[in-house]
Structure formats: structure tokens, C-alpha cells
Tab-separated table of C-alpha atoms in Angstrom:
chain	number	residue	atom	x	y	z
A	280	UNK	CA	29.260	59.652	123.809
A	281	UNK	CA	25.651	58.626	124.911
A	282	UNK	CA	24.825	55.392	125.949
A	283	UNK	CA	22.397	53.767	123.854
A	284	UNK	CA	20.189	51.676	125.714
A	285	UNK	CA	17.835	49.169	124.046
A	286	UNK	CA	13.878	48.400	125.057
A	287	UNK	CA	12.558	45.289	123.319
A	288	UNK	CA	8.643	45.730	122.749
A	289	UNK	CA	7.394	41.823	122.613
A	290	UNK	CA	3.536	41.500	122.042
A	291	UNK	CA	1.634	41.993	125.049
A	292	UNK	CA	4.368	44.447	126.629
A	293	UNK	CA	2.847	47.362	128.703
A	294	UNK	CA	6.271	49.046	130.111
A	295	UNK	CA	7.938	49.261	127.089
A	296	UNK	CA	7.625	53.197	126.626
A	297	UNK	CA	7.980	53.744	130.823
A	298	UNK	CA	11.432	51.836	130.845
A	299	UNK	CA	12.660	54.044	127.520
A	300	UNK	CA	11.398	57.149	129.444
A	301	UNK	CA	13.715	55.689	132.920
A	302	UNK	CA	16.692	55.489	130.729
A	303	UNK	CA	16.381	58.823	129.183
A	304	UNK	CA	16.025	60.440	132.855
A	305	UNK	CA	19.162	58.392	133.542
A	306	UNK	CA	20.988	60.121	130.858
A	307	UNK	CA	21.044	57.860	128.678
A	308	UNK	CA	19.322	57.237	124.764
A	309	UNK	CA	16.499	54.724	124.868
A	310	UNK	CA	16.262	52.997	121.628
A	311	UNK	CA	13.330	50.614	120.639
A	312	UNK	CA	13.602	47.245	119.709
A	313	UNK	CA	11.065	44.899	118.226
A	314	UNK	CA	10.599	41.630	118.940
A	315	UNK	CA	10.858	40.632	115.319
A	316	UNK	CA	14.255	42.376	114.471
A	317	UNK	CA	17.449	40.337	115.220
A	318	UNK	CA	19.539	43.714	114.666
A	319	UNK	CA	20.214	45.319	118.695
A	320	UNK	CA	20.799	48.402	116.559
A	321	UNK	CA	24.103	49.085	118.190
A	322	UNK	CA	22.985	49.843	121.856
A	323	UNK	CA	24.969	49.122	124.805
A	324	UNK	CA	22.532	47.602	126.710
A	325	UNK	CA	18.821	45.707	127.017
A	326	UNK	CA	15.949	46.125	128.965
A	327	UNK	CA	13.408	43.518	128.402
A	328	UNK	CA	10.692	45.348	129.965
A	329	UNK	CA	7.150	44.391	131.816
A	330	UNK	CA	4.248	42.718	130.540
A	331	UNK	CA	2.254	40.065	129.175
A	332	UNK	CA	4.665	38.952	126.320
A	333	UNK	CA	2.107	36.695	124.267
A	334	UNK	CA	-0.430	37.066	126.411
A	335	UNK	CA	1.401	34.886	128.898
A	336	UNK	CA	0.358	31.892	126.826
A	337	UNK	CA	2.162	28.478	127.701
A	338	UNK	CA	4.488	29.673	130.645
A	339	UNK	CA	4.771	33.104	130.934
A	340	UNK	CA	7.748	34.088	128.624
A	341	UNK	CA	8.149	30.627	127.171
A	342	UNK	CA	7.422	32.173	123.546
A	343	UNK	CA	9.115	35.464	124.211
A	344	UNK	CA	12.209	33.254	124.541
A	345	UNK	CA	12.233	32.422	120.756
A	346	UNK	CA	11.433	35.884	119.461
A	347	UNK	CA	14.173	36.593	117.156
A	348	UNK	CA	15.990	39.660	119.060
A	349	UNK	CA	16.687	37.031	121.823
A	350	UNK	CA	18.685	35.443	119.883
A	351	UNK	CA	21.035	38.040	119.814
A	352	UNK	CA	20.226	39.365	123.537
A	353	UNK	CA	21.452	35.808	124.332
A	354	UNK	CA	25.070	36.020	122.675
A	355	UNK	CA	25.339	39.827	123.526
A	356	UNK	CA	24.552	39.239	127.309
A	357	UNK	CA	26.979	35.719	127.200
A	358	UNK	CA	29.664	38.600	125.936
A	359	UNK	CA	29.339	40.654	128.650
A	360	UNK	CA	26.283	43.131	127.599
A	361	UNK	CA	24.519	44.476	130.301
A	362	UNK	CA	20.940	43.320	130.349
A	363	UNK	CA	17.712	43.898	132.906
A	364	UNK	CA	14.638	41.736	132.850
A	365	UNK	CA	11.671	43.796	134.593
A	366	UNK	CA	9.003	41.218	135.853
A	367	UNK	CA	7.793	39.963	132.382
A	368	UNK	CA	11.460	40.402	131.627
A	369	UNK	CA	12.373	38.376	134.535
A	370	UNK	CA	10.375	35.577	133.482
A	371	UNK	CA	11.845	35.746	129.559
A	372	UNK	CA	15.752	35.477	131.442
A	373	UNK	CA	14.668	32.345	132.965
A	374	UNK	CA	12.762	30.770	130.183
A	375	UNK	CA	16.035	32.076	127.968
A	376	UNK	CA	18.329	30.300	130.686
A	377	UNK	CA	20.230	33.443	131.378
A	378	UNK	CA	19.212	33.151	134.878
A	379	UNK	CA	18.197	30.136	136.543
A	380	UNK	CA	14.882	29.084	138.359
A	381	UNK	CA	11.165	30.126	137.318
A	382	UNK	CA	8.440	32.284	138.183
A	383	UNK	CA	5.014	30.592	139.422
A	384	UNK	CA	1.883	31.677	140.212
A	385	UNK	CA	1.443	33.972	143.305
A	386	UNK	CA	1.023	31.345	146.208
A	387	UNK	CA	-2.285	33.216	147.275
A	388	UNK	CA	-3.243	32.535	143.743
A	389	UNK	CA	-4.500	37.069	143.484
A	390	UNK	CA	-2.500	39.243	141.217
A	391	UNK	CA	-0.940	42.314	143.688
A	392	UNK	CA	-0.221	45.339	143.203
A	393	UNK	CA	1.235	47.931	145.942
A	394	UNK	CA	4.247	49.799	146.422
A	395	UNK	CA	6.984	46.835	147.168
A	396	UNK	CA	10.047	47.501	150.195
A	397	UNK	CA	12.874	46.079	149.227
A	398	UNK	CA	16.621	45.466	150.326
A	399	UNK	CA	19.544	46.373	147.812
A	400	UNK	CA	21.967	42.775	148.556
A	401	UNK	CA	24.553	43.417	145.595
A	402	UNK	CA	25.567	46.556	144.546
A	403	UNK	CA	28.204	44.607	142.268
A	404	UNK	CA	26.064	44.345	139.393
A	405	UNK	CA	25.964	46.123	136.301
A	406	UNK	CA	22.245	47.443	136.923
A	407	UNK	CA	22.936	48.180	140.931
A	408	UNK	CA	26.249	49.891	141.537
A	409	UNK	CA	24.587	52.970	142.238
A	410	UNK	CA	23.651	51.419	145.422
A	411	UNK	CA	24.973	50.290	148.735
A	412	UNK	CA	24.446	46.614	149.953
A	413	UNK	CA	21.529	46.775	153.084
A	414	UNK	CA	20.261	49.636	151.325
A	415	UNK	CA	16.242	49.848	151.639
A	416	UNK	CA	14.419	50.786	148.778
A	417	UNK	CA	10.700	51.374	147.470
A	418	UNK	CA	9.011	50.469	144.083
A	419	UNK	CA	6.198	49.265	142.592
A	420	UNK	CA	4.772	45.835	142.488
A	421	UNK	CA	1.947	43.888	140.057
A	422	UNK	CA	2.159	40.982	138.891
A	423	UNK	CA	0.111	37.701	139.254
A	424	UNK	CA	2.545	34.893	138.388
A	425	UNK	CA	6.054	36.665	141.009
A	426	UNK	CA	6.747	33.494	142.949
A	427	UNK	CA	10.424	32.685	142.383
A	428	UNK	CA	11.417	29.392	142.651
A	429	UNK	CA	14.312	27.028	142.600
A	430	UNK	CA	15.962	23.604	143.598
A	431	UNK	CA	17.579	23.822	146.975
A	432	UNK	CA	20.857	23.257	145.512
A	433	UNK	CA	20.088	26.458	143.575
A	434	UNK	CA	19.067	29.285	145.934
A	435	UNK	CA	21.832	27.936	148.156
A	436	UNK	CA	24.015	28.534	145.212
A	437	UNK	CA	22.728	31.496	144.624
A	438	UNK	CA	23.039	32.688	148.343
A	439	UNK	CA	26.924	31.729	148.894
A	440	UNK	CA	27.438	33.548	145.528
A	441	UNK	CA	26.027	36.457	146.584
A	442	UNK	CA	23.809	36.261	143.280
A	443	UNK	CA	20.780	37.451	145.464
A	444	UNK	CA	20.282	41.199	144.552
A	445	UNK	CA	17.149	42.283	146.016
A	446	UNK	CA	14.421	40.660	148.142
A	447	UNK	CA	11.735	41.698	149.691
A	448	UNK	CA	11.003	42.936	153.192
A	449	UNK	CA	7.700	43.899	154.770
A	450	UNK	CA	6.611	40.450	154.306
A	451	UNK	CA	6.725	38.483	150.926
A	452	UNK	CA	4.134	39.456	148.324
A	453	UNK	CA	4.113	36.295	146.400
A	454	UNK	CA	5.434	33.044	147.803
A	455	UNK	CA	8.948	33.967	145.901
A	456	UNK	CA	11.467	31.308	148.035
A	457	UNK	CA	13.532	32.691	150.685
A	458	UNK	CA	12.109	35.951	150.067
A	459	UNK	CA	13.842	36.913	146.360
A	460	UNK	CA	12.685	39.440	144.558
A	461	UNK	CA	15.987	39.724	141.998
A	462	UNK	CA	19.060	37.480	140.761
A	463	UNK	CA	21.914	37.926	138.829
A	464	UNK	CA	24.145	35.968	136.627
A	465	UNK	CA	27.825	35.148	137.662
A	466	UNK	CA	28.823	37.969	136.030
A	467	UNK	CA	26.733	40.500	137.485
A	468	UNK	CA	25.954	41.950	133.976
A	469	UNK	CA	22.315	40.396	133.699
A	470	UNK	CA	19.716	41.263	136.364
A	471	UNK	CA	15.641	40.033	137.072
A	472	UNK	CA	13.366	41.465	139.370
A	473	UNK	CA	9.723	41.071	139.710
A	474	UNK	CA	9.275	44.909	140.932
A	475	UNK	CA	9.191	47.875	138.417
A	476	UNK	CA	12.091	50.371	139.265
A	477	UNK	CA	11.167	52.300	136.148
A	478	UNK	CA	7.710	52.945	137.979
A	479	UNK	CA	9.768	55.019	140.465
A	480	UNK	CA	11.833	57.485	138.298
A	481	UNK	CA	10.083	60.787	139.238
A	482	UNK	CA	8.555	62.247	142.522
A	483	UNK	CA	5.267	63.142	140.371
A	484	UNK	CA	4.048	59.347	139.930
A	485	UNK	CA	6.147	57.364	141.598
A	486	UNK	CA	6.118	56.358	145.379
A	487	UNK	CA	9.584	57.363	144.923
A	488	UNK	CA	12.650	57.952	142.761
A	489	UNK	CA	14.278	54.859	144.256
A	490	UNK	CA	14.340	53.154	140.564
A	491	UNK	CA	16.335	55.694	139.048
A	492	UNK	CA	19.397	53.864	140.262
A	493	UNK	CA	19.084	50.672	138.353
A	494	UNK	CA	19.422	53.184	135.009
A	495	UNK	CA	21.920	55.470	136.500
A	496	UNK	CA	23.578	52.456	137.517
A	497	UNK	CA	24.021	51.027	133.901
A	498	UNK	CA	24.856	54.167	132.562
A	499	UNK	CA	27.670	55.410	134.518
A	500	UNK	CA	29.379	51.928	133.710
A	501	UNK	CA	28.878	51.999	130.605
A	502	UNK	CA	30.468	55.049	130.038
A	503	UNK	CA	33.497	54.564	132.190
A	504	UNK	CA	33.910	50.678	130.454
């Protein structure tokens, strides 16, 4: 049976149709979602893809947050549905309270954009299996507002937890505390990251193929769950 993947298109989103083409590369079937429709369609899983949802207006994904599908991304993903939140999607998981802290402004207050080194530090999620922990891996970067922050009590929560999946090597791109560059949830099933893996599916236009994993990743356990 194929997995059915899910890509919700908010207002403003730009990545929308390269996340749906990452998924079907991964073998799986990318299904659209709109903002508007409270009805996941029967998919497996969510992407919440990159962006301007809204134009960024308020706090970037502070409106995104009360778009209708959320409402049922929010009880699907507290069930156990895998879900990944791509930079713009990132921002809507914390705003949504899936995952905790918030993205800020860049600290050198320029939007950047250039091919991002990375280190894999949990393969045990849903979205990095496909991985090994330490692994090194390179995708693309833009945003403007990437800084991930947090209390103290927070990122050292996050750190014994081993709820740090990626950060950034090479030096740090946007301020992001203790170099972060992805989170999950306690249950490994939800995943942000500020860098675009689906920008690095195919040799052709991507610095790599390094972000095929995160959508192999999803699909092999969804089809052995």
C-alpha cells in the first residue's frame, strides 16, 4: 500500500510543490492539503512546508497556527502521526506548541541563503531513521527570521533528552542557541528544521541528495508500522 503523505499549502508558501515532489522520489504519494480544509484526506503523514505563511505577519507562523487543517495536524500528531515542519513549518510547530521555543530574527539581522553543513544527532525519529547519529550532511539554507531560541531550562531539556536532531556545523548561520538547527517532540514523531532537505532530493539541483533521507525515512516506517 502507498504511503500517503500530506503537504499543507498555507498562503504565502513557496515549497509546497518541492516537498510533494521529495515525497514522491521517496516512494511515497504526496497529497495536497489546503490551509482551509480541516479533512487530512486520509494521509499518513504532514509536511508543513517552507515559506512565508501570511506573509509572516505578526510572528512568523502565529496565524498559520489557527488555519483550520492545524487543528487536525494538532490531534493527529498528539496521536502519534508523523509530522515535519520545514523552516516556515518549523516556526508554525512552535507557534502550534508542538515543539517548544521560537524562531527570531537572524542575529546579523540579513536573510542567508547558502548550502547549510549539518550533523544528523537522532536518528530515532520518525523523519531521521534513515540516518546514523554523527552523520554529516548538506542542504540548503534561506531564511531571515532561523534563530532558535529557548529558556535555559529548555535547551538543557532538550539536550539530556536527546531531542536535538540536527545542528549546524561550519559555524552558525543565524544566532540559533547552542547551535540547533532541528528538534523533536518526546516522541520523535514531529520534527523542525530551519534547512530545506527537500532542496536536496536530486543530483541535478541540489548540492546534494542528502534530503532524501528525511522522506525515505518517513516512508519506510510508515510502511513497516
Amino acid at each position: 500500500m502507498t504511503t500517503r503523505i500530506g503537504v499543507v499549502t498555507f498562503p504565502g508558501s513557496l515549497d509546497d510543490s518541492d516537498a510533494r515532489r521529495a515525497i514522491g522520489l521517496a516512494g511515497g504519494d504526496p497529497v495536497a492539503l489546503w490551509h482551509r480544509d480541516k479533512d487530512l484526506h486520509q494521509v499518513d503523514a504532514v509536511v508543513l512546508p517552507g515559506g512565508f505563511s501570511y506573509g509572516d505577519y505578526l510572528r512568523c507562523g502565529a496565524i498559520a497556527r489557527f488555519s483550520p487543517v492545524m487543528a487536525t495536524v494538532l490531534e493527529q500528531a498528539k496521536a502519534g502521526m508523523p509530522v515535519l515542519g520545514i523552516c516556515n513549518g518549523f516556526q508554525v510547530l512552535c507557534e502550534s506548541h508542538l515543539l517548544p521555543g521560537a524562531l527570531t530574527r537572524n542575529d546579523h539581522l540579513h536573510f542567508v541563503c547558502r548550502d547549510q553543513r549539518l550533523r544528523v544527532e537522532s536518528a530515532d525519529t520518525a523523519w531521521t531513521s534513515d540516518y546514523e547519529r554523527g552523520q554529516e550532511i548538506t542542504v540548503p539554507l534561506k531564511n531571515g527570521e532561523g534563530g532558535y531560541v529557548a529558556d535555559e531550562r529548555t535547551l538543557d531539556e532538550l539536550e539530556a533528552e536527546g531531542r536535538v536532531a540536527f545542528r549546524y556545523l561550519g559555524g552558525n548561520p543565524n544566532g540559533s542557541r547552542r547551535d540547533i538547527a532541528g528538534i523533536t517532540n518526546e516522541a520523535g514523531n514531529v520534527v523542525g528544521l530551519m534547512p530545506h532537505p527537500e532542496h536536496a532530493v536530486e543530483a541535478l539541483t541540489g548540492p546534494t541528495t542528502d534530503g532524501l533521507g528525511f522522506f525515505t525515512s518517513a516512508v519506510k516506517k510508515l510502511v513497516t508500522s
